[in-house]
Tab-separated table of C-alpha atoms in Angstrom:
chain	number	residue	atom	x	y	z
A	8	MET	CA	0.000	0.000	0.000
A	9	THR	CA	1.314	3.450	-0.865
A	10	ALA	CA	1.513	6.166	1.755
A	11	HIS	CA	-1.215	8.782	1.879
A	12	ARG	CA	-0.211	11.920	-0.024
A	13	THR	CA	-1.584	15.404	0.518
A	14	LEU	CA	-1.363	18.296	-1.919
A	15	VAL	CA	-1.664	21.734	-0.312
A	16	VAL	CA	-2.571	24.434	-2.815
A	17	VAL	CA	-1.700	27.752	-1.165
A	18	ALA	CA	-3.568	30.621	-2.768
A	19	HIS	CA	-2.486	33.948	-1.345
A	20	PRO	CA	-1.828	36.813	-3.753
A	21	ASP	CA	1.250	37.913	-1.772
A	22	LEU	CA	2.460	35.190	0.568
A	23	ALA	CA	5.586	37.138	1.524
A	24	ALA	CA	3.387	39.902	2.973
A	25	SER	CA	1.074	37.470	4.755
A	26	ARG	CA	1.173	36.787	8.459
A	27	ILE	CA	-1.538	34.114	8.693
A	28	THR	CA	-1.187	32.137	5.446
A	29	ALA	CA	2.608	32.246	5.637
A	30	GLN	CA	2.677	30.855	9.184
A	31	LEU	CA	0.119	28.161	8.379
A	32	THR	CA	2.172	27.144	5.347
A	33	ALA	CA	5.379	27.053	7.376
A	34	ALA	CA	3.667	24.864	9.987
A	35	ILE	CA	2.946	22.035	7.525
A	36	ARG	CA	5.769	22.329	5.002
A	37	ASP	CA	7.948	19.685	6.723
A	38	LEU	CA	5.280	16.975	6.983
A	39	ASP	CA	5.991	13.664	5.243
A	40	GLY	CA	3.708	13.015	2.304
A	41	VAL	CA	2.733	16.687	1.978
A	42	THR	CA	3.419	18.644	-1.206
A	43	VAL	CA	3.000	22.431	-0.980
A	44	ARG	CA	2.174	24.477	-4.106
A	45	GLU	CA	2.260	28.269	-3.787
A	46	LEU	CA	0.195	29.437	-6.742
A	47	ALA	CA	1.124	33.127	-6.792
A	48	THR	CA	4.825	32.260	-6.741
A	49	ALA	CA	4.532	29.436	-9.269
A	50	TYR	CA	2.432	31.447	-11.714
A	51	LEU	CA	3.409	35.103	-11.636
A	52	ASP	CA	1.703	35.622	-14.990
A	53	ARG	CA	-1.373	33.577	-13.945
A	54	ARG	CA	-0.760	31.186	-16.843
A	55	VAL	CA	-1.183	27.851	-15.100
A	56	ASP	CA	0.462	24.680	-16.383
A	57	ALA	CA	-2.787	22.718	-16.249
A	58	GLY	CA	-1.180	19.434	-17.286
A	59	TRP	CA	1.355	19.599	-14.455
A	60	GLU	CA	-1.269	20.606	-11.886
A	61	GLN	CA	-3.569	17.804	-13.038
A	62	GLU	CA	-0.734	15.306	-12.665
A	63	LEU	CA	-0.136	16.532	-9.105
A	64	LEU	CA	-3.841	16.131	-8.339
A	65	ARG	CA	-3.768	12.572	-9.688
A	66	GLU	CA	-0.764	11.701	-7.472
A	67	HIS	CA	-2.345	12.873	-4.208
A	68	ASP	CA	-5.157	11.486	-2.055
A	69	THR	CA	-6.135	14.650	-0.186
A	70	ILE	CA	-6.327	18.088	-1.786
A	71	VAL	CA	-6.092	21.070	0.577
A	72	LEU	CA	-7.092	24.505	-0.645
A	73	GLN	CA	-5.529	27.005	1.754
A	74	PHE	CA	-6.517	30.644	1.276
A	75	PRO	CA	-7.716	33.888	2.820
A	76	TRP	CA	-11.428	34.560	2.264
A	77	HIS	CA	-11.752	37.298	-0.385
A	78	TRP	CA	-15.063	38.951	-1.188
A	79	TYR	CA	-17.051	35.893	-0.077
A	80	SER	CA	-14.995	33.601	-2.275
A	81	VAL	CA	-11.529	32.334	-3.132
A	82	PRO	CA	-8.724	34.725	-4.138
A	83	GLY	CA	-8.374	35.376	-7.871
A	84	VAL	CA	-5.229	33.249	-8.145
A	85	LEU	CA	-7.166	30.202	-6.896
A	86	LYS	CA	-10.153	30.909	-9.133
A	87	GLU	CA	-7.795	31.114	-12.106
A	88	TRP	CA	-6.201	27.799	-11.085
A	89	MET	CA	-9.618	26.157	-10.744
A	90	ASP	CA	-10.735	27.471	-14.147
A	91	GLN	CA	-7.631	26.149	-15.887
A	92	VAL	CA	-7.118	22.859	-13.999
A	93	LEU	CA	-10.558	21.492	-13.109
A	94	THR	CA	-11.564	20.943	-16.711
A	95	TYR	CA	-14.182	18.862	-18.486
A	96	GLY	CA	-12.841	15.394	-19.162
A	97	PHE	CA	-10.419	15.615	-16.238
A	98	ALA	CA	-12.389	16.737	-13.175
A	99	TYR	CA	-15.956	16.258	-14.402
A	100	GLY	CA	-18.031	15.229	-17.403
A	101	ALA	CA	-17.375	12.360	-19.782
A	102	GLY	CA	-14.196	10.638	-18.615
A	103	GLY	CA	-13.652	13.298	-15.959
A	104	ASP	CA	-13.213	11.079	-12.937
A	105	ALA	CA	-9.574	11.787	-12.001
A	106	LEU	CA	-10.574	13.251	-8.626
A	107	HIS	CA	-13.321	10.802	-7.662
A	108	GLY	CA	-12.987	9.577	-4.101
A	109	LYS	CA	-10.240	12.012	-3.144
A	110	ARG	CA	-10.689	14.220	-0.096
A	111	LEU	CA	-11.008	18.010	-0.285
A	112	GLN	CA	-9.993	20.028	2.771
A	113	LEU	CA	-10.502	23.796	2.917
A	114	VAL	CA	-8.249	25.847	5.203
A	115	ILE	CA	-9.549	29.402	5.299
A	116	SER	CA	-8.831	32.611	7.165
A	117	THR	CA	-11.387	35.421	7.395
A	118	GLY	CA	-11.107	39.048	8.403
A	119	GLY	CA	-14.328	39.097	10.401
A	120	PRO	CA	-15.206	37.379	13.659
A	121	GLU	CA	-17.216	34.170	13.626
A	122	SER	CA	-20.249	36.105	14.902
A	123	SER	CA	-20.347	38.086	11.661
A	124	TYR	CA	-20.997	34.846	9.745
A	125	THR	CA	-24.538	34.266	11.018
A	126	PRO	CA	-27.974	35.151	9.597
A	127	THR	CA	-28.105	38.153	11.933
A	128	GLY	CA	-24.423	39.026	11.669
A	129	HIS	CA	-22.673	41.575	9.503
A	130	ASN	CA	-22.294	39.164	6.554
A	131	ARG	CA	-25.877	37.788	6.809
A	132	PHE	CA	-24.852	34.219	5.946
A	133	THR	CA	-23.065	31.363	7.677
A	134	MET	CA	-19.731	30.120	6.365
A	135	ALA	CA	-21.483	26.868	5.391
A	136	GLU	CA	-23.884	28.859	3.212
A	137	LEU	CA	-21.106	30.956	1.682
A	138	LEU	CA	-19.053	27.843	0.942
A	139	ARG	CA	-21.858	26.274	-1.121
A	140	PRO	CA	-20.161	27.005	-4.488
A	141	LEU	CA	-17.038	25.140	-3.314
A	142	GLU	CA	-19.212	22.340	-1.977
A	143	ALA	CA	-20.931	22.144	-5.384
A	144	THR	CA	-17.531	22.087	-7.095
A	145	ALA	CA	-16.402	19.237	-4.852
A	146	HIS	CA	-19.575	17.310	-5.637
A	147	LEU	CA	-19.212	17.855	-9.386
A	148	CYS	CA	-15.615	16.619	-9.241
A	149	GLY	CA	-16.437	13.587	-7.073
A	150	LEU	CA	-14.415	14.900	-4.128
A	151	ASP	CA	-15.365	14.098	-0.535
A	152	MET	CA	-15.416	17.471	1.209
A	153	ALA	CA	-14.158	17.509	4.782
A	154	GLU	CA	-15.247	19.967	7.459
A	155	PRO	CA	-13.425	23.249	6.685
A	156	LEU	CA	-10.813	24.563	9.089
A	157	VAL	CA	-11.565	28.271	9.493
A	158	LEU	CA	-9.629	30.931	11.375
A	159	HIS	CA	-11.963	33.881	11.934
A	160	ALA	CA	-10.831	37.432	12.720
A	161	ALA	CA	-7.368	36.610	11.400
A	162	PRO	CA	-5.989	40.176	11.565
A	163	ARG	CA	-6.719	40.239	15.299
A	164	VAL	CA	-5.447	36.836	16.422
A	165	THR	CA	-2.589	36.880	18.872
A	166	PRO	CA	0.672	35.093	18.100
A	167	GLU	CA	-0.367	32.422	20.620
A	168	GLU	CA	-3.771	31.928	18.967
A	169	LEU	CA	-2.125	31.690	15.562
A	170	ALA	CA	0.390	29.127	16.837
A	171	ALA	CA	-2.453	27.055	18.310
A	172	HIS	CA	-4.372	27.202	15.028
A	173	ALA	CA	-1.244	26.204	13.085
A	174	ALA	CA	-0.832	23.230	15.447
A	175	ARG	CA	-4.477	22.216	14.784
A	176	TYR	CA	-3.783	22.441	11.051
A	177	ARG	CA	-0.711	20.213	11.403
A	178	GLU	CA	-2.703	17.676	13.399
A	179	LEU	CA	-5.472	17.727	10.797
A	180	LEU	CA	-3.004	16.832	8.046
A	181	LEU	CA	-1.353	14.180	10.210
A	182	ALA	CA	-4.718	12.513	10.890
A	183	VAL	CA	-5.097	10.956	7.442
A	184	PRO	CA	-8.209	8.868	6.822
A	185	ALA	CA	-7.932	5.429	8.383
A	186	ALA	CA	-8.558	3.765	5.017
A	187	ALA	CA	-5.427	5.424	3.639
A	188	ARG	CA	-3.116	4.124	6.347
């Protein structure tokens, strides 16, 4: 049996200027079986090598999309990656079963507190409701979507809170599905 492999797709438009995404990425970079892809660094011109990215997706069992929440969605660099990589015949449609049965894990940071993501909160919707398009994408691609790991109020977390969240993230990636062990 082959070891469980996890692909972490980091989608921050400027990782070098990031406090949260950079620390989360650093916390998991040394894990065995984990491949980290930094999209903004890999594709400065936003021209994604879809064939290469599709091969990476084929080689991994769990796909992690790690990103800051932008305008109720994924950052542009991740949307561009999705548009170019998750294509008909590969990720969905006739013959598009390359991702079937793989696990999708979202790791998200938000600017607002958790209380703002409620029907009566500032954003009017829960995170589960706002994540519906990604849930639909996972379903279309045959991915099993795991419970998202969300860090709310990211700009205001203390260094200790961030370190604790990074440790939770590490543990999440270390706890591979029992069937994959």
